[in-house]
XYZ file of N, CA and C in Angstrom:
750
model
N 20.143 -39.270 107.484
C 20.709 -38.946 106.174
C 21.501 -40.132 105.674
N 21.259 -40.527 104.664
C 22.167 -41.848 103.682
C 23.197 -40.903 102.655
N 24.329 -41.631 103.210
C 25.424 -41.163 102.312
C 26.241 -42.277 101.533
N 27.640 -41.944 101.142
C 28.232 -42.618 100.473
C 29.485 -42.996 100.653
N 30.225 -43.910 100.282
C 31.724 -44.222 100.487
C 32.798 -43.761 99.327
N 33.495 -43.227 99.265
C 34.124 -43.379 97.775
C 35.669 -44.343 97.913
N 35.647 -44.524 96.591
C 36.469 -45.705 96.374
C 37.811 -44.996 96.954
N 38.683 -45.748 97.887
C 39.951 -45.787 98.477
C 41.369 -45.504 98.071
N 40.863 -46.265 97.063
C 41.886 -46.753 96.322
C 42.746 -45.481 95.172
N 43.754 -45.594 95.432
C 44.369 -44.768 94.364
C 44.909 -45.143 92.858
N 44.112 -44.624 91.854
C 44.340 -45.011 90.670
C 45.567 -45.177 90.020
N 46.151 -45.675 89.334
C 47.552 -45.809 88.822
C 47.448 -46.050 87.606
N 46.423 -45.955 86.895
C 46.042 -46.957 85.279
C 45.367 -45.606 84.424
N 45.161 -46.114 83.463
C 44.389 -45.241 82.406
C 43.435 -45.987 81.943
N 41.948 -45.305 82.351
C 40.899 -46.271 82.153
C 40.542 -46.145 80.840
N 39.653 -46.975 80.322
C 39.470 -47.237 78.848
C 38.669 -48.401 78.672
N 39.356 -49.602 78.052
C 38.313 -50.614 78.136
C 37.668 -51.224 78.472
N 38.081 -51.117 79.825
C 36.967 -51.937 80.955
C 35.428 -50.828 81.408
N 35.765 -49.443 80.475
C 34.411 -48.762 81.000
C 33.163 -49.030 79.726
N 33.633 -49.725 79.008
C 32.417 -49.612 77.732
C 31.889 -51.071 77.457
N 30.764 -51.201 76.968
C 30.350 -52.525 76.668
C 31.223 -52.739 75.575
N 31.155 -53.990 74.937
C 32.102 -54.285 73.852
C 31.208 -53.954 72.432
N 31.338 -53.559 71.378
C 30.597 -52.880 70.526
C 29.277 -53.699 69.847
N 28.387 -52.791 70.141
C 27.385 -53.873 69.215
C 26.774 -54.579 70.589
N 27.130 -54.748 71.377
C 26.555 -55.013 72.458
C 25.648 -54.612 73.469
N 24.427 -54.708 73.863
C 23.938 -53.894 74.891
C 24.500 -53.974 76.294
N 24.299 -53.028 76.837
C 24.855 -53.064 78.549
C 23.829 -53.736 78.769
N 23.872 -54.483 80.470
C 23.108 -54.607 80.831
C 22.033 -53.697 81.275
N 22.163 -52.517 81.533
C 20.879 -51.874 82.425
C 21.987 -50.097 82.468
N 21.344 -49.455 82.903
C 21.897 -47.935 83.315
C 21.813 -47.612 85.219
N 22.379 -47.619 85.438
C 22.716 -47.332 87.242
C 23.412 -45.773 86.872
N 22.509 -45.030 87.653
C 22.579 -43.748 87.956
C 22.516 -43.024 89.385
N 23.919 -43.108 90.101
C 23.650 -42.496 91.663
C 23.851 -41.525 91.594
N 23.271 -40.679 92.718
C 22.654 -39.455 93.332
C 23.456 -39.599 94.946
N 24.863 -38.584 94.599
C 25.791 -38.677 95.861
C 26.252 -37.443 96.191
N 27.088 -37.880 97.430
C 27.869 -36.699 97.881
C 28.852 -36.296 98.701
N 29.658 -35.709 98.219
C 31.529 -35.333 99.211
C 31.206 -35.596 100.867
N 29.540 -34.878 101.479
C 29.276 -34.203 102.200
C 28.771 -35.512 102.993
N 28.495 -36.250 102.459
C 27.783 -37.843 102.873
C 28.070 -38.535 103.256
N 28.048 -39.151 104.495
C 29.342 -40.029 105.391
C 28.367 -40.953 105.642
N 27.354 -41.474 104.153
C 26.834 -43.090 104.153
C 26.978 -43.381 102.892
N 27.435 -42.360 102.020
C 28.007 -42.519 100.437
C 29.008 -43.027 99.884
N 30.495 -43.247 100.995
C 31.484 -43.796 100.450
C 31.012 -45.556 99.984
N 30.306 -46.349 100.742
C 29.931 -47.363 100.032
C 29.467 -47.955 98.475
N 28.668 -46.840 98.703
C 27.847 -46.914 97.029
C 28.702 -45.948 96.136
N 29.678 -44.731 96.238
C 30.755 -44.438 95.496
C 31.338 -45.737 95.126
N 31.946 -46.583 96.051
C 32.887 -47.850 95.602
C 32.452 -48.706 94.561
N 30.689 -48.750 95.398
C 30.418 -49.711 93.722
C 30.094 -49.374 92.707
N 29.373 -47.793 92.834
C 29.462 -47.673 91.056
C 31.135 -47.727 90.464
N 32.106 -47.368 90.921
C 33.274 -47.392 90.618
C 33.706 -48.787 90.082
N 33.359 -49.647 90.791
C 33.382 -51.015 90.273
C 32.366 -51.582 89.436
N 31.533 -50.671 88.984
C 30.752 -51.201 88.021
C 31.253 -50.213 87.028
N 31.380 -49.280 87.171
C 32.110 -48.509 86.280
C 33.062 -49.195 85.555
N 34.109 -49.754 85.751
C 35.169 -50.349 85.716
C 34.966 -51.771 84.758
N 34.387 -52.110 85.598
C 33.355 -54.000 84.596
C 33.022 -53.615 83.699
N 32.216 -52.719 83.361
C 31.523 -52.003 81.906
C 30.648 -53.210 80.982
N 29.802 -53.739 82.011
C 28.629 -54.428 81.816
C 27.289 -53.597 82.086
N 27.414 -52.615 82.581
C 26.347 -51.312 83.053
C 26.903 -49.907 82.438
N 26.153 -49.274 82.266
C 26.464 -47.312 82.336
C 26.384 -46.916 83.264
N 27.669 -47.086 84.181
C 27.781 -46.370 85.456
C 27.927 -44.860 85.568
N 27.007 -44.022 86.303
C 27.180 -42.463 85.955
C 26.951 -42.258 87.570
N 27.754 -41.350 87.821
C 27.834 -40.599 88.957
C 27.371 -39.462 89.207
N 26.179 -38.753 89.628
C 25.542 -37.519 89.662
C 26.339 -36.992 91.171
N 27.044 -35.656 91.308
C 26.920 -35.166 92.487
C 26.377 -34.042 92.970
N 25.040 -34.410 93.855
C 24.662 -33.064 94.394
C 24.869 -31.912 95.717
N 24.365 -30.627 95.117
C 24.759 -30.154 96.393
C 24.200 -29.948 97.719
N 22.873 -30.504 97.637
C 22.109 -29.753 99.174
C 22.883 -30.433 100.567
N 23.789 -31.286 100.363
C 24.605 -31.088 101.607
C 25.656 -30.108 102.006
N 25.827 -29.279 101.053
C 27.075 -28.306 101.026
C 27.122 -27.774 102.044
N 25.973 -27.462 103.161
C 26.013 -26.673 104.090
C 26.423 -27.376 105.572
N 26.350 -28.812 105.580
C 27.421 -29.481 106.779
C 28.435 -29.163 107.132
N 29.242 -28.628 105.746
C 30.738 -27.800 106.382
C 32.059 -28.218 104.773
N 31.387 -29.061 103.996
C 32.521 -29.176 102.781
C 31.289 -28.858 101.660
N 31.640 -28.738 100.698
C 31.420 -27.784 99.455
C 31.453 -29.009 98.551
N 30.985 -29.764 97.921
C 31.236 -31.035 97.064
C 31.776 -30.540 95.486
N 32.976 -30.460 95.610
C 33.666 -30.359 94.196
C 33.130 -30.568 93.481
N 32.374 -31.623 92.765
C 32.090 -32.327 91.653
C 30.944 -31.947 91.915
N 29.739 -31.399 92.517
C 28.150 -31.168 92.547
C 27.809 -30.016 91.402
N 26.890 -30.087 90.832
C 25.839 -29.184 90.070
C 24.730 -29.049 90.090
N 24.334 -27.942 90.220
C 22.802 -27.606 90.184
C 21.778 -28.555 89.642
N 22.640 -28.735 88.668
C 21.560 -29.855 87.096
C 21.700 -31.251 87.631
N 22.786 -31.467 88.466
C 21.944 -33.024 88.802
C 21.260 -33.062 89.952
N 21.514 -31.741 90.971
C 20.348 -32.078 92.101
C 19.076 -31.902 91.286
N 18.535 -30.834 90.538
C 17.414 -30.846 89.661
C 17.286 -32.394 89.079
N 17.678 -32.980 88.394
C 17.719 -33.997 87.704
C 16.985 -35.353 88.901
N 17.839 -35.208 89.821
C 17.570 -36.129 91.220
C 16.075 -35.511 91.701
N 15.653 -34.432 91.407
C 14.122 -33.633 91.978
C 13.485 -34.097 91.295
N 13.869 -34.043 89.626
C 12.938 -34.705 88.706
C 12.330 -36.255 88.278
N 13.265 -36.838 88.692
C 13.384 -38.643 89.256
C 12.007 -38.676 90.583
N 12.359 -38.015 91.350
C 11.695 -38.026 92.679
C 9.768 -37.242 92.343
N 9.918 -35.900 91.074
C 8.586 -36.166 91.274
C 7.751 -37.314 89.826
N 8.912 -37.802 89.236
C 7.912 -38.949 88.265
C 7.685 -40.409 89.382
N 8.794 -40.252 90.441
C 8.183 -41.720 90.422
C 7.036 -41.597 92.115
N 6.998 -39.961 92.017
C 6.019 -39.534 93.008
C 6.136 -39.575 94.254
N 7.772 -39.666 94.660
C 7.948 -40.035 95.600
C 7.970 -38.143 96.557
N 8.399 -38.057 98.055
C 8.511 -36.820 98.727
C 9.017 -36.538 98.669
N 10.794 -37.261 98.906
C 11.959 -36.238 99.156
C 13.009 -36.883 98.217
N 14.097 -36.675 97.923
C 15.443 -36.743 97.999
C 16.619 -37.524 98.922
N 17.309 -38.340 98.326
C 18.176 -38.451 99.782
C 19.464 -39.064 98.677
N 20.957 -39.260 99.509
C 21.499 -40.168 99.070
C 22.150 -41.183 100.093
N 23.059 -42.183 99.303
C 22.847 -42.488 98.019
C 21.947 -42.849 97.340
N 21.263 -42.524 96.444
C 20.428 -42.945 95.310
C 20.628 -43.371 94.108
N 20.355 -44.625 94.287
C 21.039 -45.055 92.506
C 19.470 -45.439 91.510
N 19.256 -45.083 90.665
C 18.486 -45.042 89.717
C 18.432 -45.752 88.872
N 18.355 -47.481 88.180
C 17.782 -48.488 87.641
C 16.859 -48.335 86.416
N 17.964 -48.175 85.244
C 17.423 -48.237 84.115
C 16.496 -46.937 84.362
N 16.231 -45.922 84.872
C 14.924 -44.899 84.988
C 13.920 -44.969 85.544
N 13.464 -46.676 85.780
C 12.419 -47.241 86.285
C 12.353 -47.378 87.463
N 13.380 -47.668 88.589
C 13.398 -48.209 90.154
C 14.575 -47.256 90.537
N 14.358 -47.332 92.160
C 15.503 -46.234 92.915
C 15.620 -47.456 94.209
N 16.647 -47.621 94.320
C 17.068 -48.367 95.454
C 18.293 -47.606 96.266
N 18.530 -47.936 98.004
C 19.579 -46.962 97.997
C 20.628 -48.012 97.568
N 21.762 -46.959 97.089
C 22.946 -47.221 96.171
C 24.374 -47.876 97.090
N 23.681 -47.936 98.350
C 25.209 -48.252 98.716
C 24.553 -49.976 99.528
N 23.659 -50.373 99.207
C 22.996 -51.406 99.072
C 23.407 -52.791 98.020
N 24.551 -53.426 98.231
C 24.619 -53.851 96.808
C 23.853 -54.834 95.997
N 23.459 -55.495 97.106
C 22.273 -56.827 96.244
C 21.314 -56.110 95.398
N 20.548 -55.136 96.183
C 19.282 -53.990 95.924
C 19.297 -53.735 94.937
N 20.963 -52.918 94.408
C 21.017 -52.603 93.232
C 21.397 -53.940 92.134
N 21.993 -54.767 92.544
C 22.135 -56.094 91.455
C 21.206 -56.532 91.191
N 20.150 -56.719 92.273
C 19.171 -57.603 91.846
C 17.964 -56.626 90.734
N 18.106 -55.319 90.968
C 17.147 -54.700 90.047
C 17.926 -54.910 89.205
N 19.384 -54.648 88.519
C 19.491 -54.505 87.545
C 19.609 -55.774 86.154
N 19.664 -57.250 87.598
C 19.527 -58.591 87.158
C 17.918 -58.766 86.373
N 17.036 -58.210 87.394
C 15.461 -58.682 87.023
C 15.229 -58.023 85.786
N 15.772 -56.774 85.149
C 15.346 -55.642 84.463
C 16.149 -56.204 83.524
N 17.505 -56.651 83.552
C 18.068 -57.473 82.258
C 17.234 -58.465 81.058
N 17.784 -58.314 80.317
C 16.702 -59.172 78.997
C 15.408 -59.056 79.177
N 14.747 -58.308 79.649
C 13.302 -58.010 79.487
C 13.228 -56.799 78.651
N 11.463 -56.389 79.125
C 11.131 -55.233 78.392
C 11.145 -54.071 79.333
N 11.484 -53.956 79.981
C 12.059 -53.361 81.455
C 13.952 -52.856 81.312
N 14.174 -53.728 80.654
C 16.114 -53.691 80.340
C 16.353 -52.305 79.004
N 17.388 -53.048 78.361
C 17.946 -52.027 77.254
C 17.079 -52.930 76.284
N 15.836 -52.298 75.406
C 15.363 -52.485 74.677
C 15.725 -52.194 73.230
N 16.865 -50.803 73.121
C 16.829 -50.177 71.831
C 18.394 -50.285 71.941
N 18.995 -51.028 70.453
C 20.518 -51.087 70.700
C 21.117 -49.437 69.912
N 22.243 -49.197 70.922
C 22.649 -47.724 70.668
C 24.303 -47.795 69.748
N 24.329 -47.559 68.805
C 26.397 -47.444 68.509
C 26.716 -46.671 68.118
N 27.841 -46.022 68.396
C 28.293 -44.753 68.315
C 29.687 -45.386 67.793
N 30.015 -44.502 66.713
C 31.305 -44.285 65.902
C 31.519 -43.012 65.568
N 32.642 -42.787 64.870
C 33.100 -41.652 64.078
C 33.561 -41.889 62.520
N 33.105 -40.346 62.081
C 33.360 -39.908 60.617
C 34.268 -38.922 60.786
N 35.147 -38.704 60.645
C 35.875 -37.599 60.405
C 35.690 -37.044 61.478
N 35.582 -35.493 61.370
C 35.127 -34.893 62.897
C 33.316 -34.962 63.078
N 33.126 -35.902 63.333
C 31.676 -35.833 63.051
C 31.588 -37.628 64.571
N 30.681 -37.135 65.445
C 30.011 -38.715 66.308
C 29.140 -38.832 65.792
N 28.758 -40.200 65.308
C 27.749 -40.461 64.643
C 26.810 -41.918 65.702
N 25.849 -41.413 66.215
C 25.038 -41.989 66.921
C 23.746 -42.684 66.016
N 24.015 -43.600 65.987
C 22.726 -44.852 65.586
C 21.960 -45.726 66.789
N 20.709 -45.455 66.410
C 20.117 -46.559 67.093
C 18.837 -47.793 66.580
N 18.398 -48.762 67.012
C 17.827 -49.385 66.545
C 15.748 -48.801 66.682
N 15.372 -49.422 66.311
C 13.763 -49.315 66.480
C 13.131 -50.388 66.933
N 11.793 -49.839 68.010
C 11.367 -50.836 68.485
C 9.636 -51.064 67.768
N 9.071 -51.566 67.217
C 8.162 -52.044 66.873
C 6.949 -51.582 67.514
N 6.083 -50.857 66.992
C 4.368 -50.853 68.009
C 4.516 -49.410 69.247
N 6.223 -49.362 69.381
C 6.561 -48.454 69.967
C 5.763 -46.675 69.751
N 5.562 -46.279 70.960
C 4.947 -45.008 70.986
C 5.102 -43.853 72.101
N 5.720 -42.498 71.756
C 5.951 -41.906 73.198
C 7.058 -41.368 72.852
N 7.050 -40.389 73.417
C 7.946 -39.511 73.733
C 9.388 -40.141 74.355
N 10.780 -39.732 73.481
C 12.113 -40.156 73.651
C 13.242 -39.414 73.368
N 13.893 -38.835 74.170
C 15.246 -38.281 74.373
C 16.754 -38.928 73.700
N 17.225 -38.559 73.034
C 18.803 -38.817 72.924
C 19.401 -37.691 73.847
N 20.033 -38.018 74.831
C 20.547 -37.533 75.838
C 22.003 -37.940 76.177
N 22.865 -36.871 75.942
C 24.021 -36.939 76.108
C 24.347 -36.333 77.569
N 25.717 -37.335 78.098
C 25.856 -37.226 79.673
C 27.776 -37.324 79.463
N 28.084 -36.073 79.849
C 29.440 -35.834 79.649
C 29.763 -36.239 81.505
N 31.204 -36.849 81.812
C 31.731 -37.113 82.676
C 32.968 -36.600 82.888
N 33.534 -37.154 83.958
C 35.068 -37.138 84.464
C 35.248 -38.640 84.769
N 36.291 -38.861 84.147
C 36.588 -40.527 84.186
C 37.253 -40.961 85.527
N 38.148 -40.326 85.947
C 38.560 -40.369 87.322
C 39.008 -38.869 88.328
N 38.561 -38.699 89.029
C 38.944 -37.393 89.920
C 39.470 -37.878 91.096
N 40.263 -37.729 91.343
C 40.861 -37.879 92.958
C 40.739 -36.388 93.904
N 40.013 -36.318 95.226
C 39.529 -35.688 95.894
C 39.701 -36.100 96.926
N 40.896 -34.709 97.758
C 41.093 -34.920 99.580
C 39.911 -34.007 100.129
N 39.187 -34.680 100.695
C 38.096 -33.995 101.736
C 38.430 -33.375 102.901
N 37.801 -31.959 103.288
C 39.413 -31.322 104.456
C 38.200 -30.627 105.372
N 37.218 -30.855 104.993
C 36.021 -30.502 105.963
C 35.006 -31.439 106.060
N 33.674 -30.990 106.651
C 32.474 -32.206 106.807
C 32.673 -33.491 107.220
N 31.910 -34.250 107.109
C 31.032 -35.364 107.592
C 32.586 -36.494 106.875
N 33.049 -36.258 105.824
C 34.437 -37.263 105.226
C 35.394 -37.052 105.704
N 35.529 -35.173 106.859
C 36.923 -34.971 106.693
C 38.359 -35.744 106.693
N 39.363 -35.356 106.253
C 40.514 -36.004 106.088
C 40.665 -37.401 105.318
N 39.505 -37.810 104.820
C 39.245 -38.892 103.931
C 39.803 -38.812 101.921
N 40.420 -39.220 101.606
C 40.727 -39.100 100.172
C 40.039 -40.204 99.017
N 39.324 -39.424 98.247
C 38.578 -40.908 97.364
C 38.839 -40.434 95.855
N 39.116 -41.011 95.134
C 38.705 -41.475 93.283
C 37.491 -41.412 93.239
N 36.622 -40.786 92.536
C 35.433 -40.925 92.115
C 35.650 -41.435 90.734
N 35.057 -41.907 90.010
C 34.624 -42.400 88.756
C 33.361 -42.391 87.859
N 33.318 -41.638 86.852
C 32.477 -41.322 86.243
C 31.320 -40.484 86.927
N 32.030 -39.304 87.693
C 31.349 -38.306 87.727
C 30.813 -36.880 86.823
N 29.332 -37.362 86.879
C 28.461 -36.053 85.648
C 28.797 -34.957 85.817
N 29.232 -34.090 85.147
C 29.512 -32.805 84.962
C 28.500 -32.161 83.933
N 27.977 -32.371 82.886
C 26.923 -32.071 82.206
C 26.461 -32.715 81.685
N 25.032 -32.510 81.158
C 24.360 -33.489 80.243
C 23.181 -32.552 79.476
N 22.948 -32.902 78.204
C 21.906 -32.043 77.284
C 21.193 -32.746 76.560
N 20.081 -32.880 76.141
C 19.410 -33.589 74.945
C 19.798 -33.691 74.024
N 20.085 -34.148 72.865
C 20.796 -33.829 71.585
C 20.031 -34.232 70.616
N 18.955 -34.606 70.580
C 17.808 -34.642 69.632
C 16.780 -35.673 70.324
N 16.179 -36.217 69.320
C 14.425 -37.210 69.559
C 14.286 -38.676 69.082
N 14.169 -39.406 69.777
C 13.864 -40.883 69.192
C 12.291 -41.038 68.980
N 11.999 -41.659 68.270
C 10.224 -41.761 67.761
C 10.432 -43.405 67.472
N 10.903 -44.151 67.982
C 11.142 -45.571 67.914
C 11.324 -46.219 67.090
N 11.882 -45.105 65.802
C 12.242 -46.088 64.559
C 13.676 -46.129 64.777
N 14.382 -46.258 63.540
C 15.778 -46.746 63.360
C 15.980 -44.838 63.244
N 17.604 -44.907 63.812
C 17.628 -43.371 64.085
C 19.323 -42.970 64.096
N 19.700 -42.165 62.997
C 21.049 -41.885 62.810
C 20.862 -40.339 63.292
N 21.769 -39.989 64.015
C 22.121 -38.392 64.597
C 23.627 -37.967 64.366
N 24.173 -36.962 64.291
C 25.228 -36.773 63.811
C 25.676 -35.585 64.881
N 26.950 -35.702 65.125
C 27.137 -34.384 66.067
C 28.274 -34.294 65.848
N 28.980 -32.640 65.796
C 30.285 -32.221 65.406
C 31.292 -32.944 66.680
N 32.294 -33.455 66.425
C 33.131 -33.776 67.442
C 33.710 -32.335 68.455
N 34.139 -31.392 67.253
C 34.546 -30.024 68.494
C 33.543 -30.073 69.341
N 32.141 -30.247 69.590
C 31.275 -30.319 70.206
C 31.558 -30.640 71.352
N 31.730 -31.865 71.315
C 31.413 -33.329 72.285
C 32.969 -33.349 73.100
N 34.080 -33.146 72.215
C 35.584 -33.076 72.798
C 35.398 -31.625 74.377
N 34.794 -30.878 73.622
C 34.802 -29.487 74.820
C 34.064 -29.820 75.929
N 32.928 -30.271 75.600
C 32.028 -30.366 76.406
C 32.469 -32.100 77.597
N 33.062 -32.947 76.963
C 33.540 -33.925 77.408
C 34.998 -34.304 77.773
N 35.796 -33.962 77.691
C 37.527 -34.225 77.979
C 37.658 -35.191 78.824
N 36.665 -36.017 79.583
C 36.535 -37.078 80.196
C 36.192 -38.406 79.703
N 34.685 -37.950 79.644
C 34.081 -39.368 79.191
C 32.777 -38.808 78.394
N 32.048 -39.613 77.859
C 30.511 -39.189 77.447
C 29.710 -40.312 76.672
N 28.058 -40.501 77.486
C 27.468 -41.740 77.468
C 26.412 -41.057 76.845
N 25.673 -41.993 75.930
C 24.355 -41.824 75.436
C 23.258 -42.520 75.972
N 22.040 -41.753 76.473
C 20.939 -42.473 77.080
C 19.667 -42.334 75.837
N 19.059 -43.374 75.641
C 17.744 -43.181 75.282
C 16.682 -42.863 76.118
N 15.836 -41.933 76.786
C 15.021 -42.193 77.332
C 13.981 -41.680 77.204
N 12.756 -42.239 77.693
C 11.605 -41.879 77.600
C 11.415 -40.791 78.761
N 9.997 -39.912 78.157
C 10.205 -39.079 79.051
C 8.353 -38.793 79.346
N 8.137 -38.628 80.388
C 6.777 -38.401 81.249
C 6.482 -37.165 80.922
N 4.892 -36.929 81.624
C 4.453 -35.849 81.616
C 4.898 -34.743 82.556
N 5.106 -33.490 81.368
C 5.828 -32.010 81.880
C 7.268 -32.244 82.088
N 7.613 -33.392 81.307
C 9.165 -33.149 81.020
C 9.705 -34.049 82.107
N 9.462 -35.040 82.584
C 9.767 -35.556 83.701
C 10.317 -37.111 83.078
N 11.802 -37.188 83.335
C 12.487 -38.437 82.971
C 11.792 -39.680 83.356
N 11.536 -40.752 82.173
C 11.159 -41.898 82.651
C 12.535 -42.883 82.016
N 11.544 -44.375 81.584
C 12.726 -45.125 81.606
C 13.562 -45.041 80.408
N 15.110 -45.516 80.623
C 15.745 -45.219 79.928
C 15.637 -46.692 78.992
N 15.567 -46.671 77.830
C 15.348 -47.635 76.603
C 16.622 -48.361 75.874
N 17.478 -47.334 76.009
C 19.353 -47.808 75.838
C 19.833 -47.065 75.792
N 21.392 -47.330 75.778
C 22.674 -46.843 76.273
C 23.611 -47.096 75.314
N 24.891 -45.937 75.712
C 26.044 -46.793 75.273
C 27.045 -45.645 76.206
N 28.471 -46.007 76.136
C 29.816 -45.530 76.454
C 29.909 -44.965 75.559
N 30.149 -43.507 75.250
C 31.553 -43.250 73.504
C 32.288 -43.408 73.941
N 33.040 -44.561 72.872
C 34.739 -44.599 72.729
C 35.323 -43.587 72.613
N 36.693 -43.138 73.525
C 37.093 -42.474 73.659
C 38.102 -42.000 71.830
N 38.093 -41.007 71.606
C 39.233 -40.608 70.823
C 40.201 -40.345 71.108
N 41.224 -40.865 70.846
C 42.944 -40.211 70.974
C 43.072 -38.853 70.578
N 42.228 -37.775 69.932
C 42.398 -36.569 70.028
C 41.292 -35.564 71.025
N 40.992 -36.353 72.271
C 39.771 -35.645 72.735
C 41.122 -35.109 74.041
């Protein structure tokens, strides 16, 4: 079983600018791990999405699932919808099983996550290509209204998701059973939900969404993915990204 590390360190700050690209900018790439409380090869790859989290040159997102729950700790932060989500990764890119850590590369590649070159170097090769963030994403506000724009890609064809991914920006978690016991970690940018929120068709594309919306559903954090999506509903690669800036009334 491959698990994870989580970051050590105890937070003292209020995160903010170091989690978003700077506006108008593309991230480099989307890193998406597949972890767990229960995982005593996960605290590694916890640390670095945390530190990529943090750089905010990537969309660092933290999925936690549960099929380890039954070792003996219960993973706080796990949901049904991202072990599904992690099933659905596993049957587009046809692979057998599941495992973590799993970090997920733009939609396209799975390397394990507590690997760090593995994951740099995919997300280096996949940079500035047609493989990278192809479609630029910016998100502002109107009033109570997020207003999501994105760009269009040319010749483009296929099926595409606007997919919203609500977080927790930092959780601190003492582990008092399992495979971590007595271990205390910060997680960072752990998924708590995520929903479609409309369709990209590869032109230029304004979406609008009520802020009461996005504030309830998010009190943390919340990232926009473009992605393409396979046959029978099965996530492929993601096309672009962004961070929402946080509001001072969320």
């Amino acid at each position: 079983m491959k698990l994870l590390t989580v970051l050590t360190v105890a937070f003292g700050f209020a995160i903010s600018p170091a989690q978003a690209a700077e506006p108008g900018k593309r991230p480099k790439g989307v890193v998406e791990l597949f972890t767990s409380q229960g995982c005593n090869s996960c605290p590694p790859a916890d640390e670095y999405l945390s530190q990529l989290a943090l750089e905010g040159d990537v969309v660092a997102l933290s999925y936690h699932v549960d099929y380890w729950d039954y070792l003996g700790w219960r993973d706080t932060l796990a949901t049904s919808d991202n072990t599904q989500r992690q099933h659905q990764y596993s049957r587009a890119f046809g692979t057998r099983s599941v495992y973590t850590p799993q970090a997920i590369i733009n939609g396209r590649q799975e390397v394990n996550g507590a690997k760090r070159t593995l994951v740099d170097n995919a997300i280096n090769e996949m940079a500035d290509t047609i493989d990278g963030m192809i479609v630029d994403v910016d998100v502002s506000y109107s009033g109570d209204t997020l207003v999501v724009e994105t760009s269009g890609v040319e010749g483009w064809s296929g099926d595409a998701h606007v997919v919203l991914v609500y977080f927790d920006r930092a959780t601190d978690v003492k582990i008092e059973r399992g495979k971590n016991s007595g271990r205390r970690f910060t997680y960072l940018n752990s998924v708590n939900a995520f929903h479609t929120a409309g369709k990209w068709h590869g032109k230029a594309t304004r979406l609008e969404l009520p802020m009461s919306e996005i504030s309830r559903k998010a009190p943390g954090g919340c990232a926009v993915l473009i992605q393409s999506m396979k046959q029978g509903g099965l996530p492929g690669a993601v096309l672009g990204a962004a961070i929402v800036p946080r509001e001072e009334s969320w």
